[in-house]
Each structure stands twice: as structure tokens, then as C-alpha cells.
PDB file of C-alpha atoms and ligand atoms in Angstrom:
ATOM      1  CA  UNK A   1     150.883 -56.185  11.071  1.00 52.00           C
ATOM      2  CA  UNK A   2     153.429 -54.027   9.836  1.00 59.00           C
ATOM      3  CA  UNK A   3     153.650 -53.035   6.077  1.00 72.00           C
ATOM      4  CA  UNK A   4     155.665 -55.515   3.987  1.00 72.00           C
ATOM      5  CA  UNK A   5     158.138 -53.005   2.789  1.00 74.00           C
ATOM      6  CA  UNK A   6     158.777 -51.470   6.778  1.00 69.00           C
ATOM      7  CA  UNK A   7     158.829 -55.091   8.072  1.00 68.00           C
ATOM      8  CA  UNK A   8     161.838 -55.292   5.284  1.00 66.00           C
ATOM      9  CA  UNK A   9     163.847 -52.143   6.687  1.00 65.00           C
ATOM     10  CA  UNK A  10     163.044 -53.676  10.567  1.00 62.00           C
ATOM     11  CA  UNK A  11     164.567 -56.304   8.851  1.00 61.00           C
ATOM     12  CA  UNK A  12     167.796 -54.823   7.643  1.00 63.00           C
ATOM     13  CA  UNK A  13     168.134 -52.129  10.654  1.00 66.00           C
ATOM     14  CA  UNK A  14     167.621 -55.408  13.034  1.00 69.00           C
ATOM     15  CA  UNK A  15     168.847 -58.513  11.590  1.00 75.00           C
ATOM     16  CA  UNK A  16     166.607 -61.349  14.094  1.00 83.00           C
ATOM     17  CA  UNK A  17     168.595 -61.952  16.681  1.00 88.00           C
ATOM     18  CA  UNK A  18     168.970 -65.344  19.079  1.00 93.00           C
ATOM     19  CA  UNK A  19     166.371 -64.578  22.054  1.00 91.00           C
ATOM     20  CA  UNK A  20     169.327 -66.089  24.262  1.00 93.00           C
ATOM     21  CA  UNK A  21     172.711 -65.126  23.322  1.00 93.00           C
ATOM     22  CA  UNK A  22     172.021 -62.562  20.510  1.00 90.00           C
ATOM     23  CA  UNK A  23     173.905 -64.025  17.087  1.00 92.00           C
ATOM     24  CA  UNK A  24     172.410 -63.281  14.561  1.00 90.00           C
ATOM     25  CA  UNK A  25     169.735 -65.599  13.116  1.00 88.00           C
ATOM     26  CA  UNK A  26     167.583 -66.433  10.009  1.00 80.00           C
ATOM     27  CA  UNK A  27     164.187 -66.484  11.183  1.00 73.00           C
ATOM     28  CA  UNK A  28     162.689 -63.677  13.303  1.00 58.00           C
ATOM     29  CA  UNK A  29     162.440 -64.526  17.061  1.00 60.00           C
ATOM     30  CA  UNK A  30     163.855 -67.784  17.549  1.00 87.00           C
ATOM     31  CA  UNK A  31     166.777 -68.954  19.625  1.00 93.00           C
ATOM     32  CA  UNK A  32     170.292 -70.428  17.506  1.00 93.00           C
ATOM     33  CA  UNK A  33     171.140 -73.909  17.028  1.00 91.00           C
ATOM     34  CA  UNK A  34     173.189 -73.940  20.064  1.00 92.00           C
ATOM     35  CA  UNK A  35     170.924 -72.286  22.384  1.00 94.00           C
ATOM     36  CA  UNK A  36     168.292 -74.518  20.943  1.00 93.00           C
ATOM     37  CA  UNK A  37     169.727 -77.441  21.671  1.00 93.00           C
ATOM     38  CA  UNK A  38     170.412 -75.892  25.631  1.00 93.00           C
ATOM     39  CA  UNK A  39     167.199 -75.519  25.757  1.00 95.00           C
ATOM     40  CA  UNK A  40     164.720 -78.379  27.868  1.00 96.00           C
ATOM     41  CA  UNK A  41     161.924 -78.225  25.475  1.00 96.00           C
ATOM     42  CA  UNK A  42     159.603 -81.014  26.180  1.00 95.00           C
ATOM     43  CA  UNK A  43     158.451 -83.532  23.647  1.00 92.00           C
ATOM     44  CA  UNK A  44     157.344 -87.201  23.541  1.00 91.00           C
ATOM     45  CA  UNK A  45     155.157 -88.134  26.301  1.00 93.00           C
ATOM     46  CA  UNK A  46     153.836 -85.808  29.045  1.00 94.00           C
ATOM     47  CA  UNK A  47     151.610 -86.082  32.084  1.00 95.00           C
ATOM     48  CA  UNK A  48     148.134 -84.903  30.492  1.00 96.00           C
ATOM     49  CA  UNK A  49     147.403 -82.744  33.661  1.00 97.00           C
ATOM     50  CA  UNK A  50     151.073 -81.006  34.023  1.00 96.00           C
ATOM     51  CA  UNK A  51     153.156 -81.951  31.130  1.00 96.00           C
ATOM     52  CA  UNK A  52     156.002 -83.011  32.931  1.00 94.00           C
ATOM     53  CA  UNK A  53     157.779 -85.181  30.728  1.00 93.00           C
ATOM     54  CA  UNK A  54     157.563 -89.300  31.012  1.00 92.00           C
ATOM     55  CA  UNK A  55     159.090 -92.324  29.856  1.00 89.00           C
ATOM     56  CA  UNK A  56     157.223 -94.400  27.137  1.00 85.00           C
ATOM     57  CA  UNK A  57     155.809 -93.342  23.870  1.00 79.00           C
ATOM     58  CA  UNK A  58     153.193 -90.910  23.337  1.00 66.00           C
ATOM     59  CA  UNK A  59     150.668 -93.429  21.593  1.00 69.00           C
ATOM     60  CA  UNK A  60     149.508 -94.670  25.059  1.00 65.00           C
ATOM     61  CA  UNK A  61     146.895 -92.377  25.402  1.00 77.00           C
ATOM     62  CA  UNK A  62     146.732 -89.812  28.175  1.00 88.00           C
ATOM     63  CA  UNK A  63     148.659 -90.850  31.250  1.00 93.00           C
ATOM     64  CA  UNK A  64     149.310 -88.946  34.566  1.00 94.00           C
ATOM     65  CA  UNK A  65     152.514 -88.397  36.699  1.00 94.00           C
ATOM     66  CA  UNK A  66     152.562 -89.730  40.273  1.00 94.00           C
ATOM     67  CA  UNK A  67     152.422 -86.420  41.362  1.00 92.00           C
ATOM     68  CA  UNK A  68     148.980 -85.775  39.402  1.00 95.00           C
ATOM     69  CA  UNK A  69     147.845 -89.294  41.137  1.00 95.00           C
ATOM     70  CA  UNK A  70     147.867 -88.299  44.205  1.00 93.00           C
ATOM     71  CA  UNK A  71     147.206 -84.192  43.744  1.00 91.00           C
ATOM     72  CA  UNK A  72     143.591 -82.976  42.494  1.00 92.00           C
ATOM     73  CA  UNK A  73     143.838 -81.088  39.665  1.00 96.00           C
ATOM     74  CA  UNK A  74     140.510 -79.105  39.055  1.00 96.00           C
ATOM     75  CA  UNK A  75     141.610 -78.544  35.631  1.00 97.00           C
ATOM     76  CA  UNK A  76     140.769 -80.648  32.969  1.00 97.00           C
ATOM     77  CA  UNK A  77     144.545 -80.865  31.106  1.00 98.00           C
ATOM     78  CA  UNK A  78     147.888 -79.063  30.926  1.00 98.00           C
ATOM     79  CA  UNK A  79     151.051 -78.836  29.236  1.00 98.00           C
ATOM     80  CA  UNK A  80     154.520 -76.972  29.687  1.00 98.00           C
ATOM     81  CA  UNK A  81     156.690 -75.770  26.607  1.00 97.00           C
ATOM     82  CA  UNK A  82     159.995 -76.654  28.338  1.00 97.00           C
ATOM     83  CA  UNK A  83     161.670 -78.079  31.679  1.00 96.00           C
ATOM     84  CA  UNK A  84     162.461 -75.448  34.299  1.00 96.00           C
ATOM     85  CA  UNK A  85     166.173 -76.089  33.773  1.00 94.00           C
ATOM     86  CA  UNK A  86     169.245 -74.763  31.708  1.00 94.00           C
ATOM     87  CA  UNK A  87     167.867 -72.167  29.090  1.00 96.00           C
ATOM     88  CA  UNK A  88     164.532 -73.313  30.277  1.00 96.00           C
ATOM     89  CA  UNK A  89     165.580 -71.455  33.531  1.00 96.00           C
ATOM     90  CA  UNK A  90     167.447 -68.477  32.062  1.00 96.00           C
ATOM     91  CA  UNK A  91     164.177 -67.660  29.083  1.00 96.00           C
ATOM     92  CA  UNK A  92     161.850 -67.715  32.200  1.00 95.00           C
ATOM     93  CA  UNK A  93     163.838 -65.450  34.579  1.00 94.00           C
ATOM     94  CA  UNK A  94     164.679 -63.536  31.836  1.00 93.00           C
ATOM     95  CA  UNK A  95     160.778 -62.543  30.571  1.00 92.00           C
ATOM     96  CA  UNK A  96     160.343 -61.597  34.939  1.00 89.00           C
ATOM     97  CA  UNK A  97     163.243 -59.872  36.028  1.00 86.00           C
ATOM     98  CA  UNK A  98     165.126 -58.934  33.308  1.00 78.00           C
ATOM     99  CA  UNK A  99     162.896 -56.860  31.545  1.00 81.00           C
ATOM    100  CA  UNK A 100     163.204 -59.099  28.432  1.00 88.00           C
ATOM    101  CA  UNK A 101     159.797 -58.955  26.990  1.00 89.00           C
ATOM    102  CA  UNK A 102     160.934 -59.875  23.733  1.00 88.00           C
ATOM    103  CA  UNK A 103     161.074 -63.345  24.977  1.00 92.00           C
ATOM    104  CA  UNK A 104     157.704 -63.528  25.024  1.00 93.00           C
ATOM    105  CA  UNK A 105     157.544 -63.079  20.783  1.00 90.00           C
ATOM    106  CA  UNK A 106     159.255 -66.585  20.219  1.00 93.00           C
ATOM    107  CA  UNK A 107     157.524 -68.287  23.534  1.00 95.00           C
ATOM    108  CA  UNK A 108     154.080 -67.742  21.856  1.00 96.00           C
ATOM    109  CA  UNK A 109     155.185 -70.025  19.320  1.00 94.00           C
ATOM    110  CA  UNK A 110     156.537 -72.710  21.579  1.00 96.00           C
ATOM    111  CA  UNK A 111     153.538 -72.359  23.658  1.00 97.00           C
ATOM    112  CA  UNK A 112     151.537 -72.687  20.935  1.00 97.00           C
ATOM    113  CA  UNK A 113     152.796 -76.097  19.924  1.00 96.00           C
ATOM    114  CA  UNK A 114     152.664 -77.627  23.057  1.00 97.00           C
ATOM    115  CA  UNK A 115     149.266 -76.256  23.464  1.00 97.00           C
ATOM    116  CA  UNK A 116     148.397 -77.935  20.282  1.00 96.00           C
ATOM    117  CA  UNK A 117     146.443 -80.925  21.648  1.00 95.00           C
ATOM    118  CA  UNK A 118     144.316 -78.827  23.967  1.00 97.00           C
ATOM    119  CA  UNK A 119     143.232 -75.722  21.833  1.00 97.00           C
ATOM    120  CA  UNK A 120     139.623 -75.635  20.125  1.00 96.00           C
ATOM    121  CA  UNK A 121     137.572 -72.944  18.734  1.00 96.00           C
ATOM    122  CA  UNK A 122     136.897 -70.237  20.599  1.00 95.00           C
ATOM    123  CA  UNK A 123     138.763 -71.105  23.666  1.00 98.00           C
ATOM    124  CA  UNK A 124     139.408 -67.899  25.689  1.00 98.00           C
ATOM    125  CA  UNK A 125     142.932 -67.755  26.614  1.00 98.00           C
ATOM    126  CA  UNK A 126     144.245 -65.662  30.341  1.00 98.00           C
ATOM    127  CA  UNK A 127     146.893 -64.689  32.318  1.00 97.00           C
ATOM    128  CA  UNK A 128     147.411 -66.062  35.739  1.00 96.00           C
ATOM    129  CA  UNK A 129     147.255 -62.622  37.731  1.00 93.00           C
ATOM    130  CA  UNK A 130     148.985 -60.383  40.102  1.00 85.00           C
ATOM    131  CA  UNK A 131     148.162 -58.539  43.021  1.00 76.00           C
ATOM    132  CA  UNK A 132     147.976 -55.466  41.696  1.00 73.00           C
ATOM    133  CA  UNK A 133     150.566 -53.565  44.072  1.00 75.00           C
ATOM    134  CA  UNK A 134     153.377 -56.732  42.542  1.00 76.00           C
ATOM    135  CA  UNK A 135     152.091 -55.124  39.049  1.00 76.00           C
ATOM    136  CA  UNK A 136     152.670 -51.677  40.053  1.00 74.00           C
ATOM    137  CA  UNK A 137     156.112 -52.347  41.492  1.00 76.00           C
ATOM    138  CA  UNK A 138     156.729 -54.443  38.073  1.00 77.00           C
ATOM    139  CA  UNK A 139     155.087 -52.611  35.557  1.00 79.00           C
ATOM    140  CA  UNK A 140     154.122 -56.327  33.950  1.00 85.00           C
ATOM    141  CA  UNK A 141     152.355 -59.709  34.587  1.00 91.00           C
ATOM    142  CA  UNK A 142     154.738 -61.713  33.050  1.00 93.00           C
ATOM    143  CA  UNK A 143     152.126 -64.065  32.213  1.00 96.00           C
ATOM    144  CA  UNK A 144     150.310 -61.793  30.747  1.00 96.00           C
ATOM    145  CA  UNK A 145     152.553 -61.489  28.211  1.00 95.00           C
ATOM    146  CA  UNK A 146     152.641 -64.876  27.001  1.00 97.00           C
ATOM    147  CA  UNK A 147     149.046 -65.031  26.898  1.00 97.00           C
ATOM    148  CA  UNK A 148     149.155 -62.650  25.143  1.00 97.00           C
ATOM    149  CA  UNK A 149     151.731 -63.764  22.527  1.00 96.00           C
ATOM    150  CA  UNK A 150     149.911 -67.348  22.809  1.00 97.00           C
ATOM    151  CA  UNK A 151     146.609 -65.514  21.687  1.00 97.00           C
ATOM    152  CA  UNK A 152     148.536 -63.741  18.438  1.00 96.00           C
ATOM    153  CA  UNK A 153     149.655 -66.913  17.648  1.00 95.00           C
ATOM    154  CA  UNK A 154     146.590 -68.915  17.482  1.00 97.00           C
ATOM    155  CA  UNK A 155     144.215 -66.286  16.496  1.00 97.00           C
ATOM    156  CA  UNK A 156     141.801 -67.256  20.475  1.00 98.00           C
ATOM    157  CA  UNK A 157     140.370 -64.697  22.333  1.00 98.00           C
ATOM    158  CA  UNK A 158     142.074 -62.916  24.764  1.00 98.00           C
ATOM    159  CA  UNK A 159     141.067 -61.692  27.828  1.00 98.00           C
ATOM    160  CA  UNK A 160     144.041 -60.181  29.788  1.00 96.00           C
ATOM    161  CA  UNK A 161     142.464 -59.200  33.179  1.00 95.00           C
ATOM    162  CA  UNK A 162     139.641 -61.880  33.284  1.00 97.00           C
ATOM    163  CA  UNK A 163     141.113 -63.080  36.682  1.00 96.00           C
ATOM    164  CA  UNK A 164     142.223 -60.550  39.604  1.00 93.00           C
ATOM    165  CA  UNK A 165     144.133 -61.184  42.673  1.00 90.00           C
ATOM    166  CA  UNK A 166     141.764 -60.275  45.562  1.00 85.00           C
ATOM    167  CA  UNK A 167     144.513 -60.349  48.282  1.00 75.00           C
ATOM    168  CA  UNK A 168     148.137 -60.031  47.826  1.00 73.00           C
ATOM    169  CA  UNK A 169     149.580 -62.963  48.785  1.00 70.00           C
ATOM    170  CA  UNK A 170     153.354 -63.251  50.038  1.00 71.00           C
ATOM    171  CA  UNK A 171     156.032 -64.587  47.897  1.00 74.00           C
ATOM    172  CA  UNK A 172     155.251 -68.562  47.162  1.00 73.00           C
ATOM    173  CA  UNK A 173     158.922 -69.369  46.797  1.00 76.00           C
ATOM    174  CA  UNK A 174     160.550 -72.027  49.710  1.00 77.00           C
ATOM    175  CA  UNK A 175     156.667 -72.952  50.796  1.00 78.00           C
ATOM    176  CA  UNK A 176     155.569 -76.673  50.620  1.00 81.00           C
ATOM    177  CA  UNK A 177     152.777 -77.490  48.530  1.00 78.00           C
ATOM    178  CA  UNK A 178     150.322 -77.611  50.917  1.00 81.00           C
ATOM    179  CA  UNK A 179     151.015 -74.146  52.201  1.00 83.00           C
ATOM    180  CA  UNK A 180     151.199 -73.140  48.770  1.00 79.00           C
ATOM    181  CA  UNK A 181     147.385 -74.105  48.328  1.00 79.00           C
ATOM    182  CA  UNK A 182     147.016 -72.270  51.582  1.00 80.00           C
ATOM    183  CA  UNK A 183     148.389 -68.963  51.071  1.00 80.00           C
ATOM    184  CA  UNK A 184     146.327 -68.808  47.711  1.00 80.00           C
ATOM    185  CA  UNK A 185     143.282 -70.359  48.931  1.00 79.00           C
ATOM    186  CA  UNK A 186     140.187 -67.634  47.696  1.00 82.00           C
ATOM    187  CA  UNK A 187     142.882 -65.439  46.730  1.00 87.00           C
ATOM    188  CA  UNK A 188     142.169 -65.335  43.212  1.00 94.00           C
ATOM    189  CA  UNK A 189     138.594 -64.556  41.753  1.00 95.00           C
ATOM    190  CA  UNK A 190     136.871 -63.588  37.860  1.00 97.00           C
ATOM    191  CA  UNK A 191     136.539 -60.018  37.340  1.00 96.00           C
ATOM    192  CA  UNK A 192     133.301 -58.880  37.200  1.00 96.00           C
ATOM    193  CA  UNK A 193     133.611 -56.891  34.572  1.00 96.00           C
ATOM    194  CA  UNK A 194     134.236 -60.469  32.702  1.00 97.00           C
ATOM    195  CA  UNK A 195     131.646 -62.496  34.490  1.00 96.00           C
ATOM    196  CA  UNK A 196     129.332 -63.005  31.092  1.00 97.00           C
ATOM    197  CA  UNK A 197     132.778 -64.247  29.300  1.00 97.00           C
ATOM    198  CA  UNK A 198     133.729 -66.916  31.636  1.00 97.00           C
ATOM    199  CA  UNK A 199     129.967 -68.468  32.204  1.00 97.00           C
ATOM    200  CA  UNK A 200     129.937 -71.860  30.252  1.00 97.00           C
ATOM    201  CA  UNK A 201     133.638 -70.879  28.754  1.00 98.00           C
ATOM    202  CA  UNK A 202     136.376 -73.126  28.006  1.00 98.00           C
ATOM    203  CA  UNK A 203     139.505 -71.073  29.545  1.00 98.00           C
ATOM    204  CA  UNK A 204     143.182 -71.981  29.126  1.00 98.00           C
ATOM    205  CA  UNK A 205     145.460 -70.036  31.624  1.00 98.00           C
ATOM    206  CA  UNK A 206     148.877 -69.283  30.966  1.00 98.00           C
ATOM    207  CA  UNK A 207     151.766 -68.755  33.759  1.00 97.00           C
ATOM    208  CA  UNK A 208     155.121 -68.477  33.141  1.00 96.00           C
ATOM    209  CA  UNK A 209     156.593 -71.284  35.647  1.00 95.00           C
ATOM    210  CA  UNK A 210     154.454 -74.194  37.511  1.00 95.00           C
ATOM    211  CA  UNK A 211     156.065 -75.338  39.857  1.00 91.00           C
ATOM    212  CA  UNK A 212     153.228 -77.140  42.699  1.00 90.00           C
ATOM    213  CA  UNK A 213     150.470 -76.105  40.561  1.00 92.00           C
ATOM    214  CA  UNK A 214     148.779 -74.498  43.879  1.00 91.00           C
ATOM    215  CA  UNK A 215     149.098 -71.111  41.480  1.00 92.00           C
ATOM    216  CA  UNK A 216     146.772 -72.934  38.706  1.00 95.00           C
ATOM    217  CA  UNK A 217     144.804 -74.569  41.025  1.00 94.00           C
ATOM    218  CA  UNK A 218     143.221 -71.359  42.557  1.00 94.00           C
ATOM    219  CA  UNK A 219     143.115 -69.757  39.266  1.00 96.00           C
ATOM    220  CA  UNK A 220     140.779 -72.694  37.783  1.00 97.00           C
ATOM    221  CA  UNK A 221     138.518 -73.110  40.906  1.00 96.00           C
ATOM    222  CA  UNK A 222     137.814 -69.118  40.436  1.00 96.00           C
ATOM    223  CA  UNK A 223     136.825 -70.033  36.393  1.00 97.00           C
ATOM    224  CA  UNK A 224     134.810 -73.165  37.393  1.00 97.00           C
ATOM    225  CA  UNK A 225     133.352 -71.092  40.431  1.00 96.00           C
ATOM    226  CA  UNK A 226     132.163 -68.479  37.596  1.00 97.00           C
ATOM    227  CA  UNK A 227     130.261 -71.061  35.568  1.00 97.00           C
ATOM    228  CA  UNK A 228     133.438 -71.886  33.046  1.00 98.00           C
ATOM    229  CA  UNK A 229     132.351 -75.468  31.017  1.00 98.00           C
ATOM    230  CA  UNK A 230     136.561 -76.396  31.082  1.00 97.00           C
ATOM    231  CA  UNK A 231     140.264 -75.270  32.302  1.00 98.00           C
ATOM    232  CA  UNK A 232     143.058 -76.278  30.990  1.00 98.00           C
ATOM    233  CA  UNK A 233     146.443 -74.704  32.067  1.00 98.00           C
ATOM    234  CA  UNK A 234     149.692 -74.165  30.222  1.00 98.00           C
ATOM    235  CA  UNK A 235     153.129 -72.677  31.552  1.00 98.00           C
ATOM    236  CA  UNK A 236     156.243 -72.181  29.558  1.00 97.00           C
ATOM    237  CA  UNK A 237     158.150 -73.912  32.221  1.00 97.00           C
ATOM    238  CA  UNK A 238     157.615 -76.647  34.074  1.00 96.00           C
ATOM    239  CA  UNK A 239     159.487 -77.011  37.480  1.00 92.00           C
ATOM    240  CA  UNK A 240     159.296 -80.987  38.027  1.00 74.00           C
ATOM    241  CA  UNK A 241     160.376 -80.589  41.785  1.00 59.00           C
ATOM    242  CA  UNK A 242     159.613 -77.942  44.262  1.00 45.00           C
ATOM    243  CA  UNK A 243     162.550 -74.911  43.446  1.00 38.00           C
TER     244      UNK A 243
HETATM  245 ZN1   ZN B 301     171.934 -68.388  20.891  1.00 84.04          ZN
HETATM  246 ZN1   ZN B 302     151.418 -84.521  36.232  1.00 84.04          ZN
END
């Protein structure tokens, strides 16, 4: 943490600015009212395994979407921060392709809420990975900069490369589901240099978009496969259909 007097000048030099459309705003890393209200975040009641938002109030316990009926999940619960939709859509393409890491700063905090009912002590928070030839030609794991920003946030450990990608897999986009599950199937495994960490863990792993959930899916089987006691998964979007 800066010191409080150099946090001041930031301060003055660069007044916080809307993550979005860059007005100037009062508090540090945050989007402005309008933006805000652009923005899909989800609230009320969610599908305990994907957080896709559902009617009803949120006193009825946990409840699953039809999707989550009829999919296995091998995680235990998950949540999104917002819909893949409107700003939803332009934060998350912004924080892959457009070089926008800032966005990450204020999506720790939204994370971190809607992470809220699945954190506990000493949960080790990770990035979903990439191959590493998509990181060279990127320079970034996008996810891996949430995490990361999730993990300042709430003070968890942080383990940045305690998945790999074995085998690069093509791009997922205009698959089905099931050949979503099928291109990743074994593609994803712990590091290990990590294996002591993830034996009898609880693990939540961050991605940037879920879409299928075939992403998450082979991601958690590789924690469970390495002893892990519980996955939970958390994305800052939430695709409800196949994009
Ligand atoms: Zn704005
Ligand atoms: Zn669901």
C-alpha cells in the first residue's frame, strides 16, 4: 500500500476515473451512476451452482437453474458478478482484448461481494489457465487478474499458476456444450509444483466469462483429481445462453 501522502498526489495527478466511460468520479475504481446502472450486475436470487439470476426471493434456500438440473457440476457452488450483457459485455471484453487491466481493480470488489456467501478461511483462490503459447501471444490470463484482485480484496491465498493447461486447446467459441466438455476433456491439470497446496484444499476458481461451464468443469475435476476437499467457481460474467 502506497504511503498516505503519495496515494494523495495519485489522487490529485489522477482524479478516479469511471472504469467505463472515464468521468470523473468520487471513489477510486468504480464505474458512474450511469454506467452503473448499464451495468447487469446480478442480485436477488441466483442458481447456487452458476449464479444465473432467477425469479423468486432469495430466502428459499439454495435452488438450481434447469440448466444445472440436468448438467453435472463437479463443483460444489458458484456465482457470477454480472450478466454477460450491456456493460456486462463491454467490462469483460474490455479486461481481454483491450488491454484494460485496470478493470480488474473495481471487479475484485464486485467479485468479492458476490463471492460473499461462498468464501471461508483460508480458501485458496486461482485462475482458470491458459495454454501457455495463448499467454505468450497475450502477455495475460485475464483471469488471472481477477483472481488476483479477488485475493487483495479478501485478504485469501493466492495461487496464480496452481492449474496449467496441458494441451492447447482450440478456440471454445461457436462449439456446443458437449463439444465444449470434449475439447477440454484432461486438458487442464494441478501444477506440480502446487500439488501439497491443493491436497484436502478448498479452491475457488475465477474466469472471466462462463458461458457452458465446460471451462470450470475441467478446471475442478483437475482440483478434486489432486485431493482438493471443495470447488467452488466464480466468473465476473455470466453468459446465460451459449454466445
Ligand atoms: Zn461511466
Ligand atoms: Zn445454474
Amino acid at each position: 500500500m502506497a504511503h498516505p501522502a503519495l496515494q494523495m498526489v495519485v489522487r490529485l495527478v489522477y482524479p478516479p476515473r469511471c472504469t467505463l466511460c472515464g468521468v470523473t468520479v468520487d471513489d477510486a475504481f468504480g464505474l458512474c451512476s450511469a454506467c452503473w446502472r448499464d451495468t447487469p450486475f446480478i442480485t436477488g436470487l441466483v442458481c447456487d451452482l452458476c449464479g444465473v439470476p432467477l425469479p423468486g426471493d432469495s430466502e428459499a434456500g439454495a435452488v438450481h437453474c434447469d440448466d444445472c438440473l440436468a448438467i453435472a457440476r463437479p463443483w460444489t457452488r458458484g456465482r457470477a458478478a454480472m450478466r454477460y450483457d450491456a456493460n456486462g459485455r463491454r467490462l469483460a471484453l474490455a479486461l481481454k482484448h483491450g488491454d484494460r487491466h485496470d478493470v480488474a481493480l473495481p471487479a475484485g470488489k464486485w467479485l468479492a461481494r458476490s463471492a460473499q456467501p461462498m468464501l471461508s478461511p483460508g480458501m485458496v483462490i486461482a485462475p482458470v489457465p491458459l495454454h501457455w503459447t495463448r499467454l505468450l501471444a497475450r502477455r495475460f490470463n485475464q483471469s488471472a487478474l481477477l483472481s488476483h484482485a479477488l485475493a487483495r480484496e479478501t485478504g485469501l491465498p493466492h495461487i496464480a499458476d496452481l492449474l496449467l493447461r496441458q494441451r492447447r486447446t482450440h478456440s471454445l467459441k461457436g462449439l456446443d456444450r458437449a463439444a465444449r466438455h470434449a475439447a477440454l476433456d484432461g486438458a487442464i491439470c494441478v501444477s506440480p509444483r502446487h500439488a501439497n497446496a491443493a491436497r484436502d484444499a478448498r479452491v475457488l476458481l475465477l474466469d472471466d466469462v462462463m458461458t457452458t461451464g465446460a471451462t470450470f468443469s475441467a478446471a475442478a475435476q483437475a482440483c478434486f483429481a489432486a485431493g482438493a476437499r471443495d470447488v467452488c467457481v466464480l466468473a465476473l460474467a455470466r453468459a446465460a445462453r451459449d454466445t
